[in-house]
């Protein structure tokens, strides 16, 4: 088994976690490769264990060299790993160095035990649906595990967005923007905008307006094999599209966006003793009285 490792250098604890992980893998005589950015940074630190320069690998070839990608960070690092893995099908194991984190599977304290289980093949792989967005007249496409967001960008004015599902007119939302989300992304930006929580194995796509002008506007759930078309005919400033909050571009109106299920899934490593409902209860603190504080 060979691991590929990426990490978020902005996390203060990354140095300690990377050192512990590399020590573990070297002691176990397990082969690993390190993403170029993380590897070069690590070699510049005065910490042990020392690593060979030969294990540092550019991102374009990292998925080809490993059986599993370990992502050290938070959900943002997991989303980057999802794009990095692309259509390779390499499973991703997330290690949460942040706070909330719905995608990262293990905490820092659980990492060694989880790796023992992975090496012993005591885990399963969960396939997560992703989205692909394209723009009429532009060759660029956007891949998203969580969501594709189309909004008014820097304009102070709301925009009118005509929504079509499989070329059938659905509605015109007058709003700040729209979120087109996978079930995985339902606990991200869409949740903050009043959208429902959707279990990851649900075969659906969610359409959720952002701050709609009409209070009757509500999220809509459609089948996973639907093609969503968003047409914006007028806007005072260029319209903004982002995928997973990380890749973005501006387009002048009129503009037509098309969003559909991606041709490949993202594969996440999961532990057998955990399930999604446990995760929801823990991350959202369900069942806890939030009125009680240490100051009260």
PDB file of C-alpha atoms in Angstrom:
ATOM      1  CA  UNK A   1       0.000   0.000   0.000  1.00  0.00           C
ATOM      2  CA  UNK A   2       1.313   3.434  -0.973  1.00  0.00           C
ATOM      3  CA  UNK A   3       0.051   6.728   0.450  1.00  0.00           C
ATOM      4  CA  UNK A   4       0.033  10.163  -1.164  1.00  0.00           C
ATOM      5  CA  UNK A   5      -0.027  13.060   1.293  1.00  0.00           C
ATOM      6  CA  UNK A   6      -1.257  16.626   0.883  1.00  0.00           C
ATOM      7  CA  UNK A   7      -1.684  19.245   3.598  1.00  0.00           C
ATOM      8  CA  UNK A   8      -2.870  22.736   4.433  1.00  0.00           C
ATOM      9  CA  UNK A   9       0.210  24.776   5.350  1.00  0.00           C
ATOM     10  CA  UNK A  10      -1.964  27.458   6.966  1.00  0.00           C
ATOM     11  CA  UNK A  11      -2.899  25.155   9.834  1.00  0.00           C
ATOM     12  CA  UNK A  12      -0.551  25.832  12.800  1.00  0.00           C
ATOM     13  CA  UNK A  13      -0.576  22.166  13.812  1.00  0.00           C
ATOM     14  CA  UNK A  14       0.497  20.896  10.370  1.00  0.00           C
ATOM     15  CA  UNK A  15       4.174  20.665  11.355  1.00  0.00           C
ATOM     16  CA  UNK A  16       3.487  18.384  14.313  1.00  0.00           C
ATOM     17  CA  UNK A  17       0.944  16.236  12.463  1.00  0.00           C
ATOM     18  CA  UNK A  18       3.118  15.827   9.360  1.00  0.00           C
ATOM     19  CA  UNK A  19       6.113  14.868  11.500  1.00  0.00           C
ATOM     20  CA  UNK A  20       4.070  12.259  13.388  1.00  0.00           C
ATOM     21  CA  UNK A  21       2.592  10.865  10.179  1.00  0.00           C
ATOM     22  CA  UNK A  22       5.950  10.554   8.405  1.00  0.00           C
ATOM     23  CA  UNK A  23       7.460   8.919  11.509  1.00  0.00           C
ATOM     24  CA  UNK A  24       4.615   6.407  11.588  1.00  0.00           C
ATOM     25  CA  UNK A  25       4.968   5.513   7.909  1.00  0.00           C
ATOM     26  CA  UNK A  26       8.763   5.238   8.041  1.00  0.00           C
ATOM     27  CA  UNK A  27       8.640   3.035  11.153  1.00  0.00           C
ATOM     28  CA  UNK A  28       6.061   0.793   9.471  1.00  0.00           C
ATOM     29  CA  UNK A  29       8.174   0.726   6.281  1.00  0.00           C
ATOM     30  CA  UNK A  30       5.196   1.942   4.262  1.00  0.00           C
ATOM     31  CA  UNK A  31       5.865   3.696   0.971  1.00  0.00           C
ATOM     32  CA  UNK A  32       4.571   7.239   0.596  1.00  0.00           C
ATOM     33  CA  UNK A  33       4.813  10.309  -1.626  1.00  0.00           C
ATOM     34  CA  UNK A  34       4.308  13.920  -0.582  1.00  0.00           C
ATOM     35  CA  UNK A  35       2.609  16.680  -2.548  1.00  0.00           C
ATOM     36  CA  UNK A  36       5.236  19.113  -3.842  1.00  0.00           C
ATOM     37  CA  UNK A  37       4.059  22.136  -1.860  1.00  0.00           C
ATOM     38  CA  UNK A  38       3.928  20.257   1.454  1.00  0.00           C
ATOM     39  CA  UNK A  39       7.168  18.356   0.805  1.00  0.00           C
ATOM     40  CA  UNK A  40       9.284  21.407  -0.040  1.00  0.00           C
ATOM     41  CA  UNK A  41       7.887  23.276   2.936  1.00  0.00           C
ATOM     42  CA  UNK A  42       8.595  20.356   5.267  1.00  0.00           C
ATOM     43  CA  UNK A  43      12.190  19.998   4.087  1.00  0.00           C
ATOM     44  CA  UNK A  44      12.738  23.641   4.979  1.00  0.00           C
ATOM     45  CA  UNK A  45      11.682  23.034   8.590  1.00  0.00           C
ATOM     46  CA  UNK A  46      14.127  21.975  11.282  1.00  0.00           C
ATOM     47  CA  UNK A  47      12.150  18.901  12.334  1.00  0.00           C
ATOM     48  CA  UNK A  48      12.447  15.154  12.138  1.00  0.00           C
ATOM     49  CA  UNK A  49      12.133  12.700  10.593  1.00  0.00           C
ATOM     50  CA  UNK A  50      14.060  13.824   7.546  1.00  0.00           C
ATOM     51  CA  UNK A  51      12.549  12.860   4.214  1.00  0.00           C
ATOM     52  CA  UNK A  52      14.164  12.066   0.894  1.00  0.00           C
ATOM     53  CA  UNK A  53      13.683  14.532  -1.930  1.00  0.00           C
ATOM     54  CA  UNK A  54      12.622  11.608  -4.131  1.00  0.00           C
ATOM     55  CA  UNK A  55       9.284  11.300  -2.291  1.00  0.00           C
ATOM     56  CA  UNK A  56       8.269  14.855  -3.234  1.00  0.00           C
ATOM     57  CA  UNK A  57       5.893  14.672  -6.191  1.00  0.00           C
ATOM     58  CA  UNK A  58       4.090  17.233  -8.393  1.00  0.00           C
ATOM     59  CA  UNK A  59       0.319  17.263  -7.952  1.00  0.00           C
ATOM     60  CA  UNK A  60      -0.418  16.099 -11.499  1.00  0.00           C
ATOM     61  CA  UNK A  61       1.240  12.718 -10.946  1.00  0.00           C
ATOM     62  CA  UNK A  62       0.581  12.169  -7.231  1.00  0.00           C
ATOM     63  CA  UNK A  63      -2.674  10.184  -7.771  1.00  0.00           C
ATOM     64  CA  UNK A  64      -0.870   7.868 -10.197  1.00  0.00           C
ATOM     65  CA  UNK A  65       1.720   6.929  -7.578  1.00  0.00           C
ATOM     66  CA  UNK A  66      -0.512   6.107  -4.620  1.00  0.00           C
ATOM     67  CA  UNK A  67      -3.355   3.851  -3.528  1.00  0.00           C
ATOM     68  CA  UNK A  68      -4.780   6.311  -0.990  1.00  0.00           C
ATOM     69  CA  UNK A  69      -4.514  10.093  -0.613  1.00  0.00           C
ATOM     70  CA  UNK A  70      -4.227  11.409   2.955  1.00  0.00           C
ATOM     71  CA  UNK A  71      -5.479  14.997   3.228  1.00  0.00           C
ATOM     72  CA  UNK A  72      -4.220  16.893   6.282  1.00  0.00           C
ATOM     73  CA  UNK A  73      -6.411  19.944   6.885  1.00  0.00           C
ATOM     74  CA  UNK A  74     -10.138  20.516   6.905  1.00  0.00           C
ATOM     75  CA  UNK A  75     -12.977  20.333   4.434  1.00  0.00           C
ATOM     76  CA  UNK A  76     -11.208  22.805   2.145  1.00  0.00           C
ATOM     77  CA  UNK A  77      -8.221  20.456   1.896  1.00  0.00           C
ATOM     78  CA  UNK A  78     -10.580  17.579   1.180  1.00  0.00           C
ATOM     79  CA  UNK A  79     -12.154  19.550  -1.654  1.00  0.00           C
ATOM     80  CA  UNK A  80      -8.700  20.260  -3.073  1.00  0.00           C
ATOM     81  CA  UNK A  81      -7.870  16.559  -2.807  1.00  0.00           C
ATOM     82  CA  UNK A  82     -11.091  15.714  -4.666  1.00  0.00           C
ATOM     83  CA  UNK A  83     -10.008  17.893  -7.587  1.00  0.00           C
ATOM     84  CA  UNK A  84      -6.448  16.567  -7.386  1.00  0.00           C
ATOM     85  CA  UNK A  85      -7.647  12.953  -7.551  1.00  0.00           C
ATOM     86  CA  UNK A  86      -9.854  13.746 -10.515  1.00  0.00           C
ATOM     87  CA  UNK A  87     -11.079  10.692 -12.347  1.00  0.00           C
ATOM     88  CA  UNK A  88      -8.258   8.497 -10.997  1.00  0.00           C
ATOM     89  CA  UNK A  89     -10.576   6.859  -8.467  1.00  0.00           C
ATOM     90  CA  UNK A  90      -7.959   7.060  -5.691  1.00  0.00           C
ATOM     91  CA  UNK A  91      -9.770   7.081  -2.306  1.00  0.00           C
ATOM     92  CA  UNK A  92      -9.200  10.008   0.061  1.00  0.00           C
ATOM     93  CA  UNK A  93      -8.709   9.820   3.829  1.00  0.00           C
ATOM     94  CA  UNK A  94      -9.292  13.170   5.524  1.00  0.00           C
ATOM     95  CA  UNK A  95      -7.570  14.184   8.760  1.00  0.00           C
ATOM     96  CA  UNK A  96      -9.345  17.114  10.387  1.00  0.00           C
ATOM     97  CA  UNK A  97      -6.980  19.847  11.560  1.00  0.00           C
ATOM     98  CA  UNK A  98      -9.758  22.418  11.678  1.00  0.00           C
ATOM     99  CA  UNK A  99     -12.973  22.921  13.642  1.00  0.00           C
ATOM    100  CA  UNK A 100     -16.246  21.725  12.098  1.00  0.00           C
ATOM    101  CA  UNK A 101     -15.263  19.486   9.199  1.00  0.00           C
ATOM    102  CA  UNK A 102     -17.947  17.238   7.692  1.00  0.00           C
ATOM    103  CA  UNK A 103     -15.657  15.607   5.118  1.00  0.00           C
ATOM    104  CA  UNK A 104     -12.478  14.847   7.056  1.00  0.00           C
ATOM    105  CA  UNK A 105     -12.915  11.408   8.620  1.00  0.00           C
ATOM    106  CA  UNK A 106     -10.497  11.391  11.579  1.00  0.00           C
ATOM    107  CA  UNK A 107      -9.161  13.705  14.256  1.00  0.00           C
ATOM    108  CA  UNK A 108      -5.465  14.117  14.989  1.00  0.00           C
ATOM    109  CA  UNK A 109      -5.782  11.903  18.058  1.00  0.00           C
ATOM    110  CA  UNK A 110      -7.364   9.086  16.040  1.00  0.00           C
ATOM    111  CA  UNK A 111      -4.894   9.118  13.151  1.00  0.00           C
ATOM    112  CA  UNK A 112      -2.542   6.303  14.198  1.00  0.00           C
ATOM    113  CA  UNK A 113      -5.381   3.920  15.045  1.00  0.00           C
ATOM    114  CA  UNK A 114      -7.185   4.784  11.834  1.00  0.00           C
ATOM    115  CA  UNK A 115      -4.054   4.116   9.776  1.00  0.00           C
ATOM    116  CA  UNK A 116      -3.656   0.761  11.522  1.00  0.00           C
ATOM    117  CA  UNK A 117      -7.198  -0.070  10.451  1.00  0.00           C
ATOM    118  CA  UNK A 118      -6.612   1.119   6.892  1.00  0.00           C
ATOM    119  CA  UNK A 119      -3.449  -0.937   6.558  1.00  0.00           C
ATOM    120  CA  UNK A 120      -5.405  -3.939   7.898  1.00  0.00           C
ATOM    121  CA  UNK A 121      -8.143  -3.140   5.355  1.00  0.00           C
ATOM    122  CA  UNK A 122     -10.687  -2.466   8.113  1.00  0.00           C
ATOM    123  CA  UNK A 123     -12.484   0.285   6.268  1.00  0.00           C
ATOM    124  CA  UNK A 124     -14.901   0.857   3.414  1.00  0.00           C
ATOM    125  CA  UNK A 125     -15.001   3.320   0.513  1.00  0.00           C
ATOM    126  CA  UNK A 126     -17.978   5.580  -0.024  1.00  0.00           C
ATOM    127  CA  UNK A 127     -18.662   7.038  -3.471  1.00  0.00           C
ATOM    128  CA  UNK A 128     -19.840  10.654  -3.433  1.00  0.00           C
ATOM    129  CA  UNK A 129     -21.589  12.297  -6.349  1.00  0.00           C
ATOM    130  CA  UNK A 130     -19.934  15.407  -7.797  1.00  0.00           C
ATOM    131  CA  UNK A 131     -21.025  18.134 -10.206  1.00  0.00           C
ATOM    132  CA  UNK A 132     -19.677  19.470 -13.470  1.00  0.00           C
ATOM    133  CA  UNK A 133     -20.464  22.989 -14.663  1.00  0.00           C
ATOM    134  CA  UNK A 134     -19.926  24.506 -18.094  1.00  0.00           C
ATOM    135  CA  UNK A 135     -20.615  27.870 -19.664  1.00  0.00           C
ATOM    136  CA  UNK A 136     -22.071  28.377 -23.123  1.00  0.00           C
ATOM    137  CA  UNK A 137     -19.341  29.699 -25.397  1.00  0.00           C
ATOM    138  CA  UNK A 138     -16.461  28.879 -23.017  1.00  0.00           C
ATOM    139  CA  UNK A 139     -14.332  25.726 -23.065  1.00  0.00           C
ATOM    140  CA  UNK A 140     -13.606  25.813 -19.339  1.00  0.00           C
ATOM    141  CA  UNK A 141     -15.436  23.396 -17.039  1.00  0.00           C
ATOM    142  CA  UNK A 142     -15.753  23.337 -13.254  1.00  0.00           C
ATOM    143  CA  UNK A 143     -15.725  20.272 -10.981  1.00  0.00           C
ATOM    144  CA  UNK A 144     -17.360  20.385  -7.547  1.00  0.00           C
ATOM    145  CA  UNK A 145     -17.806  17.858  -4.766  1.00  0.00           C
ATOM    146  CA  UNK A 146     -19.863  20.290  -2.665  1.00  0.00           C
ATOM    147  CA  UNK A 147     -21.497  22.910  -4.835  1.00  0.00           C
ATOM    148  CA  UNK A 148     -21.499  25.256  -7.774  1.00  0.00           C
ATOM    149  CA  UNK A 149     -22.473  28.810  -6.834  1.00  0.00           C
ATOM    150  CA  UNK A 150     -23.569  31.453  -9.335  1.00  0.00           C
ATOM    151  CA  UNK A 151     -23.993  34.946  -7.888  1.00  0.00           C
ATOM    152  CA  UNK A 152     -24.053  38.674  -8.587  1.00  0.00           C
ATOM    153  CA  UNK A 153     -20.350  39.066  -7.827  1.00  0.00           C
ATOM    154  CA  UNK A 154     -19.344  42.603  -6.900  1.00  0.00           C
ATOM    155  CA  UNK A 155     -22.666  44.125  -7.929  1.00  0.00           C
ATOM    156  CA  UNK A 156     -24.882  45.601  -5.230  1.00  0.00           C
ATOM    157  CA  UNK A 157     -27.979  44.690  -7.236  1.00  0.00           C
ATOM    158  CA  UNK A 158     -29.802  41.372  -7.206  1.00  0.00           C
ATOM    159  CA  UNK A 159     -30.036  39.425 -10.448  1.00  0.00           C
ATOM    160  CA  UNK A 160     -32.781  37.533 -12.267  1.00  0.00           C
ATOM    161  CA  UNK A 161     -31.888  33.894 -12.907  1.00  0.00           C
ATOM    162  CA  UNK A 162     -34.022  31.732 -15.167  1.00  0.00           C
ATOM    163  CA  UNK A 163     -33.797  28.109 -14.008  1.00  0.00           C
ATOM    164  CA  UNK A 164     -34.435  25.189 -16.369  1.00  0.00           C
ATOM    165  CA  UNK A 165     -34.359  21.488 -15.493  1.00  0.00           C
ATOM    166  CA  UNK A 166     -33.784  19.239 -18.507  1.00  0.00           C
ATOM    167  CA  UNK A 167     -34.724  22.236 -20.690  1.00  0.00           C
ATOM    168  CA  UNK A 168     -38.068  22.605 -18.917  1.00  0.00           C
ATOM    169  CA  UNK A 169     -38.612  26.014 -17.321  1.00  0.00           C
ATOM    170  CA  UNK A 170     -38.766  25.818 -13.516  1.00  0.00           C
ATOM    171  CA  UNK A 171     -38.712  29.347 -12.108  1.00  0.00           C
ATOM    172  CA  UNK A 172     -37.018  32.736 -12.257  1.00  0.00           C
ATOM    173  CA  UNK A 173     -35.267  33.503  -8.988  1.00  0.00           C
ATOM    174  CA  UNK A 174     -34.607  37.155  -8.204  1.00  0.00           C
ATOM    175  CA  UNK A 175     -31.830  36.852  -5.657  1.00  0.00           C
ATOM    176  CA  UNK A 176     -28.179  37.394  -4.812  1.00  0.00           C
ATOM    177  CA  UNK A 177     -27.389  34.092  -6.456  1.00  0.00           C
ATOM    178  CA  UNK A 178     -28.048  30.381  -6.527  1.00  0.00           C
ATOM    179  CA  UNK A 179     -26.404  27.296  -5.027  1.00  0.00           C
ATOM    180  CA  UNK A 180     -26.510  24.033  -6.945  1.00  0.00           C
ATOM    181  CA  UNK A 181     -25.432  21.403  -4.463  1.00  0.00           C
ATOM    182  CA  UNK A 182     -24.700  17.705  -4.128  1.00  0.00           C
ATOM    183  CA  UNK A 183     -25.932  15.816  -1.053  1.00  0.00           C
ATOM    184  CA  UNK A 184     -22.374  16.098   0.296  1.00  0.00           C
ATOM    185  CA  UNK A 185     -22.548  19.879  -0.122  1.00  0.00           C
ATOM    186  CA  UNK A 186     -25.890  20.164   1.636  1.00  0.00           C
ATOM    187  CA  UNK A 187     -24.051  20.733   4.945  1.00  0.00           C
ATOM    188  CA  UNK A 188     -21.891  23.505   3.462  1.00  0.00           C
ATOM    189  CA  UNK A 189     -22.987  26.879   2.021  1.00  0.00           C
ATOM    190  CA  UNK A 190     -26.470  25.594   1.244  1.00  0.00           C
ATOM    191  CA  UNK A 191     -27.122  24.770   4.902  1.00  0.00           C
ATOM    192  CA  UNK A 192     -26.151  28.336   5.866  1.00  0.00           C
ATOM    193  CA  UNK A 193     -28.717  29.579   3.319  1.00  0.00           C
ATOM    194  CA  UNK A 194     -31.559  27.562   4.825  1.00  0.00           C
ATOM    195  CA  UNK A 195     -31.242  24.431   2.724  1.00  0.00           C
ATOM    196  CA  UNK A 196     -32.037  20.939   4.035  1.00  0.00           C
ATOM    197  CA  UNK A 197     -29.512  18.343   5.170  1.00  0.00           C
ATOM    198  CA  UNK A 198     -29.407  15.541   2.593  1.00  0.00           C
ATOM    199  CA  UNK A 199     -27.793  12.192   3.363  1.00  0.00           C
ATOM    200  CA  UNK A 200     -24.764  11.571   1.119  1.00  0.00           C
ATOM    201  CA  UNK A 201     -26.130   8.442  -0.588  1.00  0.00           C
ATOM    202  CA  UNK A 202     -29.241  10.261  -1.832  1.00  0.00           C
ATOM    203  CA  UNK A 203     -29.361  10.478  -5.626  1.00  0.00           C
ATOM    204  CA  UNK A 204     -30.444  14.105  -5.867  1.00  0.00           C
ATOM    205  CA  UNK A 205     -29.278  17.613  -6.713  1.00  0.00           C
ATOM    206  CA  UNK A 206     -30.366  20.622  -4.655  1.00  0.00           C
ATOM    207  CA  UNK A 207     -31.180  24.062  -6.105  1.00  0.00           C
ATOM    208  CA  UNK A 208     -31.141  26.744  -3.421  1.00  0.00           C
ATOM    209  CA  UNK A 209     -31.555  30.517  -3.997  1.00  0.00           C
ATOM    210  CA  UNK A 210     -29.339  32.911  -2.021  1.00  0.00           C
ATOM    211  CA  UNK A 211     -31.271  35.685  -0.252  1.00  0.00           C
ATOM    212  CA  UNK A 212     -34.223  35.578  -2.663  1.00  0.00           C
ATOM    213  CA  UNK A 213     -36.319  38.736  -3.091  1.00  0.00           C
ATOM    214  CA  UNK A 214     -39.514  36.671  -3.090  1.00  0.00           C
ATOM    215  CA  UNK A 215     -40.066  35.060   0.307  1.00  0.00           C
ATOM    216  CA  UNK A 216     -41.968  32.170  -1.283  1.00  0.00           C
ATOM    217  CA  UNK A 217     -38.774  31.027  -3.029  1.00  0.00           C
ATOM    218  CA  UNK A 218     -37.587  27.743  -1.532  1.00  0.00           C
ATOM    219  CA  UNK A 219     -34.940  25.083  -2.222  1.00  0.00           C
ATOM    220  CA  UNK A 220     -35.882  22.500  -4.841  1.00  0.00           C
ATOM    221  CA  UNK A 221     -34.671  18.879  -4.913  1.00  0.00           C
ATOM    222  CA  UNK A 222     -34.359  17.219  -8.319  1.00  0.00           C
ATOM    223  CA  UNK A 223     -33.104  13.806  -9.544  1.00  0.00           C
ATOM    224  CA  UNK A 224     -29.353  13.322  -9.784  1.00  0.00           C
ATOM    225  CA  UNK A 225     -29.394  12.756 -13.547  1.00  0.00           C
ATOM    226  CA  UNK A 226     -30.966  16.174 -14.229  1.00  0.00           C
ATOM    227  CA  UNK A 227     -29.312  18.951 -16.199  1.00  0.00           C
ATOM    228  CA  UNK A 228     -29.737  22.376 -14.578  1.00  0.00           C
ATOM    229  CA  UNK A 229     -29.500  25.432 -16.818  1.00  0.00           C
ATOM    230  CA  UNK A 230     -29.171  28.919 -15.352  1.00  0.00           C
ATOM    231  CA  UNK A 231     -29.728  31.827 -17.739  1.00  0.00           C
ATOM    232  CA  UNK A 232     -28.886  35.396 -16.733  1.00  0.00           C
ATOM    233  CA  UNK A 233     -29.849  37.880 -19.427  1.00  0.00           C
ATOM    234  CA  UNK A 234     -28.891  41.132 -17.710  1.00  0.00           C
ATOM    235  CA  UNK A 235     -26.491  42.170 -14.959  1.00  0.00           C
ATOM    236  CA  UNK A 236     -24.831  45.509 -14.223  1.00  0.00           C
ATOM    237  CA  UNK A 237     -21.535  43.740 -13.490  1.00  0.00           C
ATOM    238  CA  UNK A 238     -20.009  40.369 -14.506  1.00  0.00           C
ATOM    239  CA  UNK A 239     -21.661  37.292 -13.000  1.00  0.00           C
ATOM    240  CA  UNK A 240     -19.545  35.199 -10.655  1.00  0.00           C
ATOM    241  CA  UNK A 241     -19.246  31.386 -10.626  1.00  0.00           C
ATOM    242  CA  UNK A 242     -17.360  29.348  -8.024  1.00  0.00           C
ATOM    243  CA  UNK A 243     -16.874  25.619  -7.610  1.00  0.00           C
ATOM    244  CA  UNK A 244     -16.439  24.407  -4.030  1.00  0.00           C
ATOM    245  CA  UNK A 245     -15.613  27.986  -3.027  1.00  0.00           C
ATOM    246  CA  UNK A 246     -12.123  27.582  -4.509  1.00  0.00           C
ATOM    247  CA  UNK A 247     -12.179  27.956  -8.298  1.00  0.00           C
ATOM    248  CA  UNK A 248     -13.860  31.066  -9.664  1.00  0.00           C
ATOM    249  CA  UNK A 249     -14.395  33.198 -12.755  1.00  0.00           C
ATOM    250  CA  UNK A 250     -16.502  36.168 -13.889  1.00  0.00           C
ATOM    251  CA  UNK A 251     -18.680  36.255 -17.009  1.00  0.00           C
ATOM    252  CA  UNK A 252     -20.490  39.250 -18.510  1.00  0.00           C
ATOM    253  CA  UNK A 253     -24.235  38.901 -19.102  1.00  0.00           C
ATOM    254  CA  UNK A 254     -25.976  37.547 -21.036  1.00  0.00           C
ATOM    255  CA  UNK A 255     -24.565  34.206 -19.914  1.00  0.00           C
ATOM    256  CA  UNK A 256     -25.830  30.618 -19.711  1.00  0.00           C
ATOM    257  CA  UNK A 257     -24.547  28.059 -17.203  1.00  0.00           C
ATOM    258  CA  UNK A 258     -25.136  24.312 -17.336  1.00  0.00           C
ATOM    259  CA  UNK A 259     -24.677  22.125 -14.256  1.00  0.00           C
ATOM    260  CA  UNK A 260     -25.038  18.346 -14.122  1.00  0.00           C
ATOM    261  CA  UNK A 261     -23.699  15.280 -12.371  1.00  0.00           C
ATOM    262  CA  UNK A 262     -19.995  14.749 -13.047  1.00  0.00           C
ATOM    263  CA  UNK A 263     -18.867  11.712 -15.008  1.00  0.00           C
ATOM    264  CA  UNK A 264     -16.973  10.330 -12.001  1.00  0.00           C
ATOM    265  CA  UNK A 265     -17.471  10.176  -8.255  1.00  0.00           C
ATOM    266  CA  UNK A 266     -15.179  11.123  -5.378  1.00  0.00           C
ATOM    267  CA  UNK A 267     -14.208   8.148  -3.222  1.00  0.00           C
ATOM    268  CA  UNK A 268     -13.902   8.723   0.526  1.00  0.00           C
ATOM    269  CA  UNK A 269     -12.448   6.305   3.058  1.00  0.00           C
ATOM    270  CA  UNK A 270     -14.775   5.643   5.988  1.00  0.00           C
ATOM    271  CA  UNK A 271     -14.349   3.709   9.213  1.00  0.00           C
ATOM    272  CA  UNK A 272     -16.715   0.858   9.852  1.00  0.00           C
ATOM    273  CA  UNK A 273     -17.679   1.972  13.363  1.00  0.00           C
ATOM    274  CA  UNK A 274     -18.851   5.425  12.214  1.00  0.00           C
ATOM    275  CA  UNK A 275     -21.987   6.498  10.362  1.00  0.00           C
ATOM    276  CA  UNK A 276     -23.371   9.737   8.953  1.00  0.00           C
ATOM    277  CA  UNK A 277     -25.968  10.232  11.673  1.00  0.00           C
ATOM    278  CA  UNK A 278     -23.289  10.035  14.368  1.00  0.00           C
ATOM    279  CA  UNK A 279     -21.390  12.700  12.442  1.00  0.00           C
ATOM    280  CA  UNK A 280     -24.411  15.013  12.282  1.00  0.00           C
ATOM    281  CA  UNK A 281     -25.097  14.709  15.995  1.00  0.00           C
ATOM    282  CA  UNK A 282     -21.475  15.411  16.857  1.00  0.00           C
ATOM    283  CA  UNK A 283     -20.786  18.276  14.428  1.00  0.00           C
ATOM    284  CA  UNK A 284     -24.123  20.056  14.898  1.00  0.00           C
ATOM    285  CA  UNK A 285     -24.200  19.351  18.646  1.00  0.00           C
ATOM    286  CA  UNK A 286     -27.683  17.875  18.476  1.00  0.00           C
ATOM    287  CA  UNK A 287     -28.956  16.824  21.881  1.00  0.00           C
ATOM    288  CA  UNK A 288     -26.778  19.351  23.720  1.00  0.00           C
ATOM    289  CA  UNK A 289     -28.209  22.326  25.543  1.00  0.00           C
ATOM    290  CA  UNK A 290     -26.344  25.234  23.936  1.00  0.00           C
ATOM    291  CA  UNK A 291     -27.775  27.616  26.556  1.00  0.00           C
ATOM    292  CA  UNK A 292     -25.383  26.153  29.101  1.00  0.00           C
ATOM    293  CA  UNK A 293     -21.955  27.786  29.084  1.00  0.00           C
ATOM    294  CA  UNK A 294     -18.948  27.959  31.331  1.00  0.00           C
ATOM    295  CA  UNK A 295     -19.848  31.551  32.139  1.00  0.00           C
ATOM    296  CA  UNK A 296     -23.467  30.978  33.163  1.00  0.00           C
TER     297      UNK A 296
END
